[in-house]
PDB file of C-alpha atoms in Angstrom:
ATOM      1  CA  MET A  23       4.672 -18.510   8.516  1.00  0.00           C
ATOM      2  CA  GLN A  24       5.979 -19.127   5.762  1.00  0.00           C
ATOM      3  CA  VAL A  25       8.282 -17.532   3.243  1.00  0.00           C
ATOM      4  CA  GLY A  26       5.410 -16.988   0.812  1.00  0.00           C
ATOM      5  CA  ASP A  27       3.163 -15.362   3.653  1.00  0.00           C
ATOM      6  CA  ALA A  28       5.945 -12.805   4.595  1.00  0.00           C
ATOM      7  CA  ARG A  29       6.578 -11.744   1.032  1.00  0.00           C
ATOM      8  CA  CYS A  30       2.302 -11.135   0.884  1.00  0.00           C
ATOM      9  CA  GLU A  31       3.296  -9.526   4.514  1.00  0.00           C
ATOM     10  CA  ALA A  32       5.398  -6.547   3.171  1.00  0.00           C
ATOM     11  CA  TYR A  33       3.424  -6.054  -0.061  1.00  0.00           C
ATOM     12  CA  ALA A  34       0.590  -5.251   1.876  1.00  0.00           C
ATOM     13  CA  LEU A  35       2.403  -3.334   4.249  1.00  0.00           C
ATOM     14  CA  CYS A  36       3.900  -1.516   0.872  1.00  0.00           C
ATOM     15  CA  MET A  37       0.299  -1.078  -0.635  1.00  0.00           C
ATOM     16  CA  LEU A  38      -0.975   0.388   2.195  1.00  0.00           C
ATOM     17  CA  SER A  39       1.293   3.119   3.051  1.00  0.00           C
ATOM     18  CA  VAL A  40       0.678   3.699  -0.269  1.00  0.00           C
ATOM     19  CA  TYR A  41      -3.179   4.248   0.052  1.00  0.00           C
ATOM     20  CA  LEU A  42      -1.855   6.223   3.393  1.00  0.00           C
ATOM     21  CA  ARG A  43       0.549   8.543   1.178  1.00  0.00           C
ATOM     22  CA  PHE A  44      -2.333   9.027  -0.952  1.00  0.00           C
ATOM     23  CA  GLU A  45      -4.469   9.888   2.242  1.00  0.00           C
ATOM     24  CA  LYS A  46      -2.195  12.840   3.402  1.00  0.00           C
ATOM     25  CA  GLN A  47      -1.405  10.152   6.389  1.00  0.00           C
ATOM     26  CA  TYR A  48       1.789  10.727   5.798  1.00  0.00           C
ATOM     27  CA  VAL A  49       3.133   9.633   9.286  1.00  0.00           C
ATOM     28  CA  ASP A  50       1.132   6.639   9.466  1.00  0.00           C
ATOM     29  CA  ALA A  51       2.404   5.623   6.014  1.00  0.00           C
ATOM     30  CA  LEU A  52       6.030   6.311   6.768  1.00  0.00           C
ATOM     31  CA  SER A  53       5.081   3.838  10.033  1.00  0.00           C
ATOM     32  CA  VAL A  54       3.838   1.722   8.157  1.00  0.00           C
ATOM     33  CA  ASN A  55       7.045   1.403   5.515  1.00  0.00           C
ATOM     34  CA  LYS A  56       9.195   0.912   8.531  1.00  0.00           C
ATOM     35  CA  ARG A  57       7.249  -1.754   9.192  1.00  0.00           C
ATOM     36  CA  ALA A  58       7.254  -2.781   5.328  1.00  0.00           C
ATOM     37  CA  LEU A  59      10.951  -2.708   5.234  1.00  0.00           C
ATOM     38  CA  GLU A  60      11.782  -5.211   8.197  1.00  0.00           C
ATOM     39  CA  LYS A  61      10.079  -7.526   6.356  1.00  0.00           C
ATOM     40  CA  THR A  62      11.943  -6.980   3.272  1.00  0.00           C
ATOM     41  CA  LEU A  63      15.105  -6.762   4.979  1.00  0.00           C
ATOM     42  CA  LYS A  64      14.258 -10.105   6.700  1.00  0.00           C
ATOM     43  CA  LEU A  65      13.303 -11.855   3.380  1.00  0.00           C
ATOM     44  CA  GLY A  66      16.383 -10.628   1.722  1.00  0.00           C
ATOM     45  CA  ASP A  67      14.681  -8.866  -1.257  1.00  0.00           C
ATOM     46  CA  ARG A  68      17.050  -6.154  -2.037  1.00  0.00           C
ATOM     47  CA  ILE A  69      14.598  -4.625  -4.387  1.00  0.00           C
ATOM     48  CA  ASN A  70      11.676  -4.194  -2.864  1.00  0.00           C
ATOM     49  CA  SER A  71      13.916  -3.110   0.604  1.00  0.00           C
ATOM     50  CA  GLY A  72      15.230  -0.175  -2.086  1.00  0.00           C
ATOM     51  CA  GLN A  73      11.245   0.554  -3.030  1.00  0.00           C
ATOM     52  CA  VAL A  74      10.530   0.694   0.720  1.00  0.00           C
ATOM     53  CA  PHE A  75      13.658   3.093   1.292  1.00  0.00           C
ATOM     54  CA  VAL A  76      12.720   5.726  -1.631  1.00  0.00           C
ATOM     55  CA  GLN A  77       9.125   5.598  -0.913  1.00  0.00           C
ATOM     56  CA  MET A  78       9.931   6.333   3.378  1.00  0.00           C
ATOM     57  CA  ALA A  79      12.431   9.101   1.837  1.00  0.00           C
ATOM     58  CA  VAL A  80       9.496  10.634  -0.228  1.00  0.00           C
ATOM     59  CA  LEU A  81       7.168  10.787   2.794  1.00  0.00           C
ATOM     60  CA  ALA A  82      10.305  12.316   4.516  1.00  0.00           C
ATOM     61  CA  ASN A  83      10.664  15.072   2.415  1.00  0.00           C
ATOM     62  CA  VAL A  84       6.740  15.959   2.101  1.00  0.00           C
ATOM     63  CA  LEU A  85       7.477  16.097   6.332  1.00  0.00           C
ATOM     64  CA  GLU A  86      10.205  18.558   5.426  1.00  0.00           C
ATOM     65  CA  ASP A  87      12.533  15.459   7.877  1.00  0.00           C
ATOM     66  CA  TYR A  88      15.534  16.247   5.238  1.00  0.00           C
ATOM     67  CA  PRO A  89      18.003  14.556   6.932  1.00  0.00           C
ATOM     68  CA  HIS A  90      16.103  10.845   6.958  1.00  0.00           C
ATOM     69  CA  SER A  91      14.934  11.606   3.643  1.00  0.00           C
ATOM     70  CA  GLY A  92      18.710  11.750   2.096  1.00  0.00           C
ATOM     71  CA  GLU A  93      19.998   8.790   4.937  1.00  0.00           C
ATOM     72  CA  TYR A  94      16.417   6.503   3.606  1.00  0.00           C
ATOM     73  CA  ALA A  95      17.600   7.559  -0.146  1.00  0.00           C
ATOM     74  CA  ASN A  96      20.893   6.949   0.111  1.00  0.00           C
ATOM     75  CA  GLU A  97      19.842   3.676   1.194  1.00  0.00           C
ATOM     76  CA  ALA A  98      17.353   3.007  -1.700  1.00  0.00           C
ATOM     77  CA  TYR A  99      20.769   4.001  -3.997  1.00  0.00           C
ATOM     78  CA  LYS A 100      22.583   1.390  -2.364  1.00  0.00           C
ATOM     79  CA  PHE A 101      20.546  -1.543  -2.889  1.00  0.00           C
ATOM     80  CA  PHE A 102      19.523  -0.812  -6.508  1.00  0.00           C
ATOM     81  CA  HIS A 103      23.049  -0.108  -7.620  1.00  0.00           C
ATOM     82  CA  SER A 104      23.685  -3.637  -5.940  1.00  0.00           C
ATOM     83  CA  LEU A 105      20.891  -5.099  -7.946  1.00  0.00           C
ATOM     84  CA  GLY A 106      23.554  -3.905 -11.351  1.00  0.00           C
ATOM     85  CA  GLY A 107      20.493  -1.935 -13.236  1.00  0.00           C
ATOM     86  CA  GLU A 108      20.720   1.652 -13.816  1.00  0.00           C
ATOM     87  CA  TYR A 109      16.459   1.597 -14.147  1.00  0.00           C
ATOM     88  CA  GLN A 110      15.834   3.049 -10.431  1.00  0.00           C
ATOM     89  CA  LEU A 111      19.285   4.656  -9.878  1.00  0.00           C
ATOM     90  CA  PRO A 112      18.170   8.081 -10.326  1.00  0.00           C
ATOM     91  CA  PHE A 113      15.417   8.928  -8.161  1.00  0.00           C
ATOM     92  CA  PRO A 114      17.333   8.629  -5.165  1.00  0.00           C
ATOM     93  CA  LEU A 115      19.568  10.557  -6.602  1.00  0.00           C
ATOM     94  CA  ARG A 116      17.191  13.261  -7.040  1.00  0.00           C
ATOM     95  CA  LEU A 117      15.803  13.146  -4.089  1.00  0.00           C
ATOM     96  CA  GLN A 118      19.135  12.895  -1.770  1.00  0.00           C
ATOM     97  CA  GLY A 119      19.527  16.063  -4.178  1.00  0.00           C
ATOM     98  CA  TYR A 120      16.537  18.127  -2.230  1.00  0.00           C
ATOM     99  CA  ALA A 121      17.982  16.733   1.002  1.00  0.00           C
ATOM    100  CA  ALA A 122      21.139  18.630   0.534  1.00  0.00           C
ATOM    101  CA  LEU A 123      19.413  21.199  -0.678  1.00  0.00           C
ATOM    102  CA  HIS A 124      17.491  21.999   2.260  1.00  0.00           C
ATOM    103  CA  SER A 125      20.524  21.056   4.343  1.00  0.00           C
ATOM    104  CA  ARG A 126      21.889  24.099   2.991  1.00  0.00           C
ATOM    105  CA  ASN A 127      25.248  22.236   1.079  1.00  0.00           C
ATOM    106  CA  LEU A 128      24.779  23.072  -2.690  1.00  0.00           C
ATOM    107  CA  GLU A 129      27.525  21.948  -4.041  1.00  0.00           C
ATOM    108  CA  LEU A 130      26.203  18.403  -3.689  1.00  0.00           C
ATOM    109  CA  ALA A 131      22.639  19.306  -4.716  1.00  0.00           C
ATOM    110  CA  ARG A 132      24.024  20.717  -7.323  1.00  0.00           C
ATOM    111  CA  THR A 133      26.016  17.111  -7.786  1.00  0.00           C
ATOM    112  CA  TYR A 134      23.080  14.331  -7.271  1.00  0.00           C
ATOM    113  CA  CYS A 135      21.030  16.628  -9.437  1.00  0.00           C
ATOM    114  CA  VAL A 136      23.065  16.806 -12.511  1.00  0.00           C
ATOM    115  CA  ASP A 137      23.938  12.411 -12.051  1.00  0.00           C
ATOM    116  CA  SER A 138      20.091  12.055 -11.965  1.00  0.00           C
ATOM    117  CA  ILE A 139      19.633  14.309 -14.998  1.00  0.00           C
ATOM    118  CA  LYS A 140      21.942  12.859 -16.482  1.00  0.00           C
ATOM    119  CA  ARG A 141      20.507   8.616 -16.346  1.00  0.00           C
ATOM    120  CA  ASN A 142      17.006  10.079 -16.569  1.00  0.00           C
ATOM    121  CA  TYR A 143      18.542  11.612 -19.552  1.00  0.00           C
ATOM    122  CA  ALA A 144      20.058   8.123 -21.023  1.00  0.00           C
ATOM    123  CA  LEU A 145      17.709   6.459 -19.751  1.00  0.00           C
ATOM    124  CA  GLY A 146      15.230   7.960 -22.310  1.00  0.00           C
ATOM    125  CA  GLY A 147      11.537   7.459 -22.649  1.00  0.00           C
ATOM    126  CA  ILE A 148       9.397   6.995 -19.449  1.00  0.00           C
ATOM    127  CA  HIS A 149      12.268   8.986 -17.602  1.00  0.00           C
ATOM    128  CA  GLU A 150      11.745  12.395 -19.368  1.00  0.00           C
ATOM    129  CA  VAL A 151       9.373  12.723 -16.601  1.00  0.00           C
ATOM    130  CA  GLY A 152      12.738  12.554 -14.013  1.00  0.00           C
ATOM    131  CA  VAL A 153      14.522  14.476 -16.437  1.00  0.00           C
ATOM    132  CA  ILE A 154      12.033  17.199 -16.119  1.00  0.00           C
ATOM    133  CA  ALA A 155      12.017  17.074 -12.606  1.00  0.00           C
ATOM    134  CA  GLY A 156      15.810  17.109 -11.926  1.00  0.00           C
ATOM    135  CA  TRP A 157      15.624  20.392 -14.215  1.00  0.00           C
ATOM    136  CA  LEU A 158      13.410  21.431 -11.830  1.00  0.00           C
ATOM    137  CA  LEU A 159      15.644  20.527  -9.391  1.00  0.00           C
ATOM    138  CA  LEU A 160      18.788  22.480 -10.899  1.00  0.00           C
ATOM    139  CA  ALA A 161      16.134  24.901 -10.983  1.00  0.00           C
ATOM    140  CA  GLU A 162      15.639  25.402  -7.052  1.00  0.00           C
ATOM    141  CA  ILE A 163      19.754  25.140  -6.755  1.00  0.00           C
ATOM    142  CA  GLU A 164      20.413  27.942  -8.782  1.00  0.00           C
ATOM    143  CA  TYR A 165      17.723  29.755  -7.280  1.00  0.00           C
ATOM    144  CA  LYS A 166      19.362  29.593  -4.068  1.00  0.00           C
ATOM    145  CA  THR A 167      22.925  30.303  -4.715  1.00  0.00           C
ATOM    146  CA  GLU A 168      21.290  33.685  -6.167  1.00  0.00           C
ATOM    147  CA  ARG A 169      22.155  32.505 -10.447  1.00  0.00           C
ATOM    148  CA  THR A 170      18.719  33.441 -10.649  1.00  0.00           C
ATOM    149  CA  ASN A 171      19.194  34.216 -14.745  1.00  0.00           C
ATOM    150  CA  ILE A 172      20.002  30.651 -14.910  1.00  0.00           C
ATOM    151  CA  ALA A 173      16.768  29.239 -12.671  1.00  0.00           C
ATOM    152  CA  ASN A 174      14.710  31.433 -14.276  1.00  0.00           C
ATOM    153  CA  THR A 175      16.278  30.337 -18.171  1.00  0.00           C
ATOM    154  CA  LEU A 176      15.794  26.686 -17.044  1.00  0.00           C
ATOM    155  CA  ALA A 177      12.101  26.949 -15.842  1.00  0.00           C
ATOM    156  CA  ASN A 178      11.093  29.209 -19.393  1.00  0.00           C
ATOM    157  CA  TYR A 179      12.795  26.093 -21.256  1.00  0.00           C
ATOM    158  CA  ILE A 180      10.806  23.733 -18.856  1.00  0.00           C
ATOM    159  CA  PHE A 181       7.751  25.693 -18.941  1.00  0.00           C
ATOM    160  CA  GLU A 182       8.279  26.341 -23.239  1.00  0.00           C
ATOM    161  CA  LYS A 183       9.052  22.661 -23.283  1.00  0.00           C
ATOM    162  CA  HIS A 184       6.462  21.096 -21.972  1.00  0.00           C
ATOM    163  CA  ALA A 185       3.467  23.744 -21.697  1.00  0.00           C
ATOM    164  CA  GLU A 186       1.439  20.740 -20.829  1.00  0.00           C
ATOM    165  CA  LEU A 187       2.971  21.038 -17.363  1.00  0.00           C
ATOM    166  CA  SER A 188       1.638  24.415 -16.759  1.00  0.00           C
ATOM    167  CA  LEU A 189      -1.723  23.449 -16.386  1.00  0.00           C
ATOM    168  CA  LYS A 190      -0.568  21.566 -13.236  1.00  0.00           C
ATOM    169  CA  PHE A 191       1.109  24.099 -11.574  1.00  0.00           C
TER     170      PHE A 191
END
């Protein structure tokens, strides 16, 4: 098999995983992602390895496997950080925040969340969705720490500033 063939196979596995995720076949999607990860790691493809780890973190999160979600998000962060760019870093940080939240490590969850929000905000433009998602996570963290006034203030602000979101919930 040529290198190009392996890249195509890894890409095809990634696309199959996305399809399975949209079909709500999360366990199968995670399994396919693990196969894709083997390919990308063998190729030394850091950006796609990071992308696969992000997808695995999302799937583990959906499956409520928060310890693995956090591990996968951490690996994604390491791959993206090794590339030297800021563009990909906020999402795995937020995923680590969810993992920490569900592991009841609320201070660590807050740290990841705030870092994710700051990084998304600094990137501007299309990263506004990441900022909003971070605020929602922060509201959930504040709710869990019984700081309901802060949680309610955050949630109200998000829905007032982004009224179009209320149509989706």
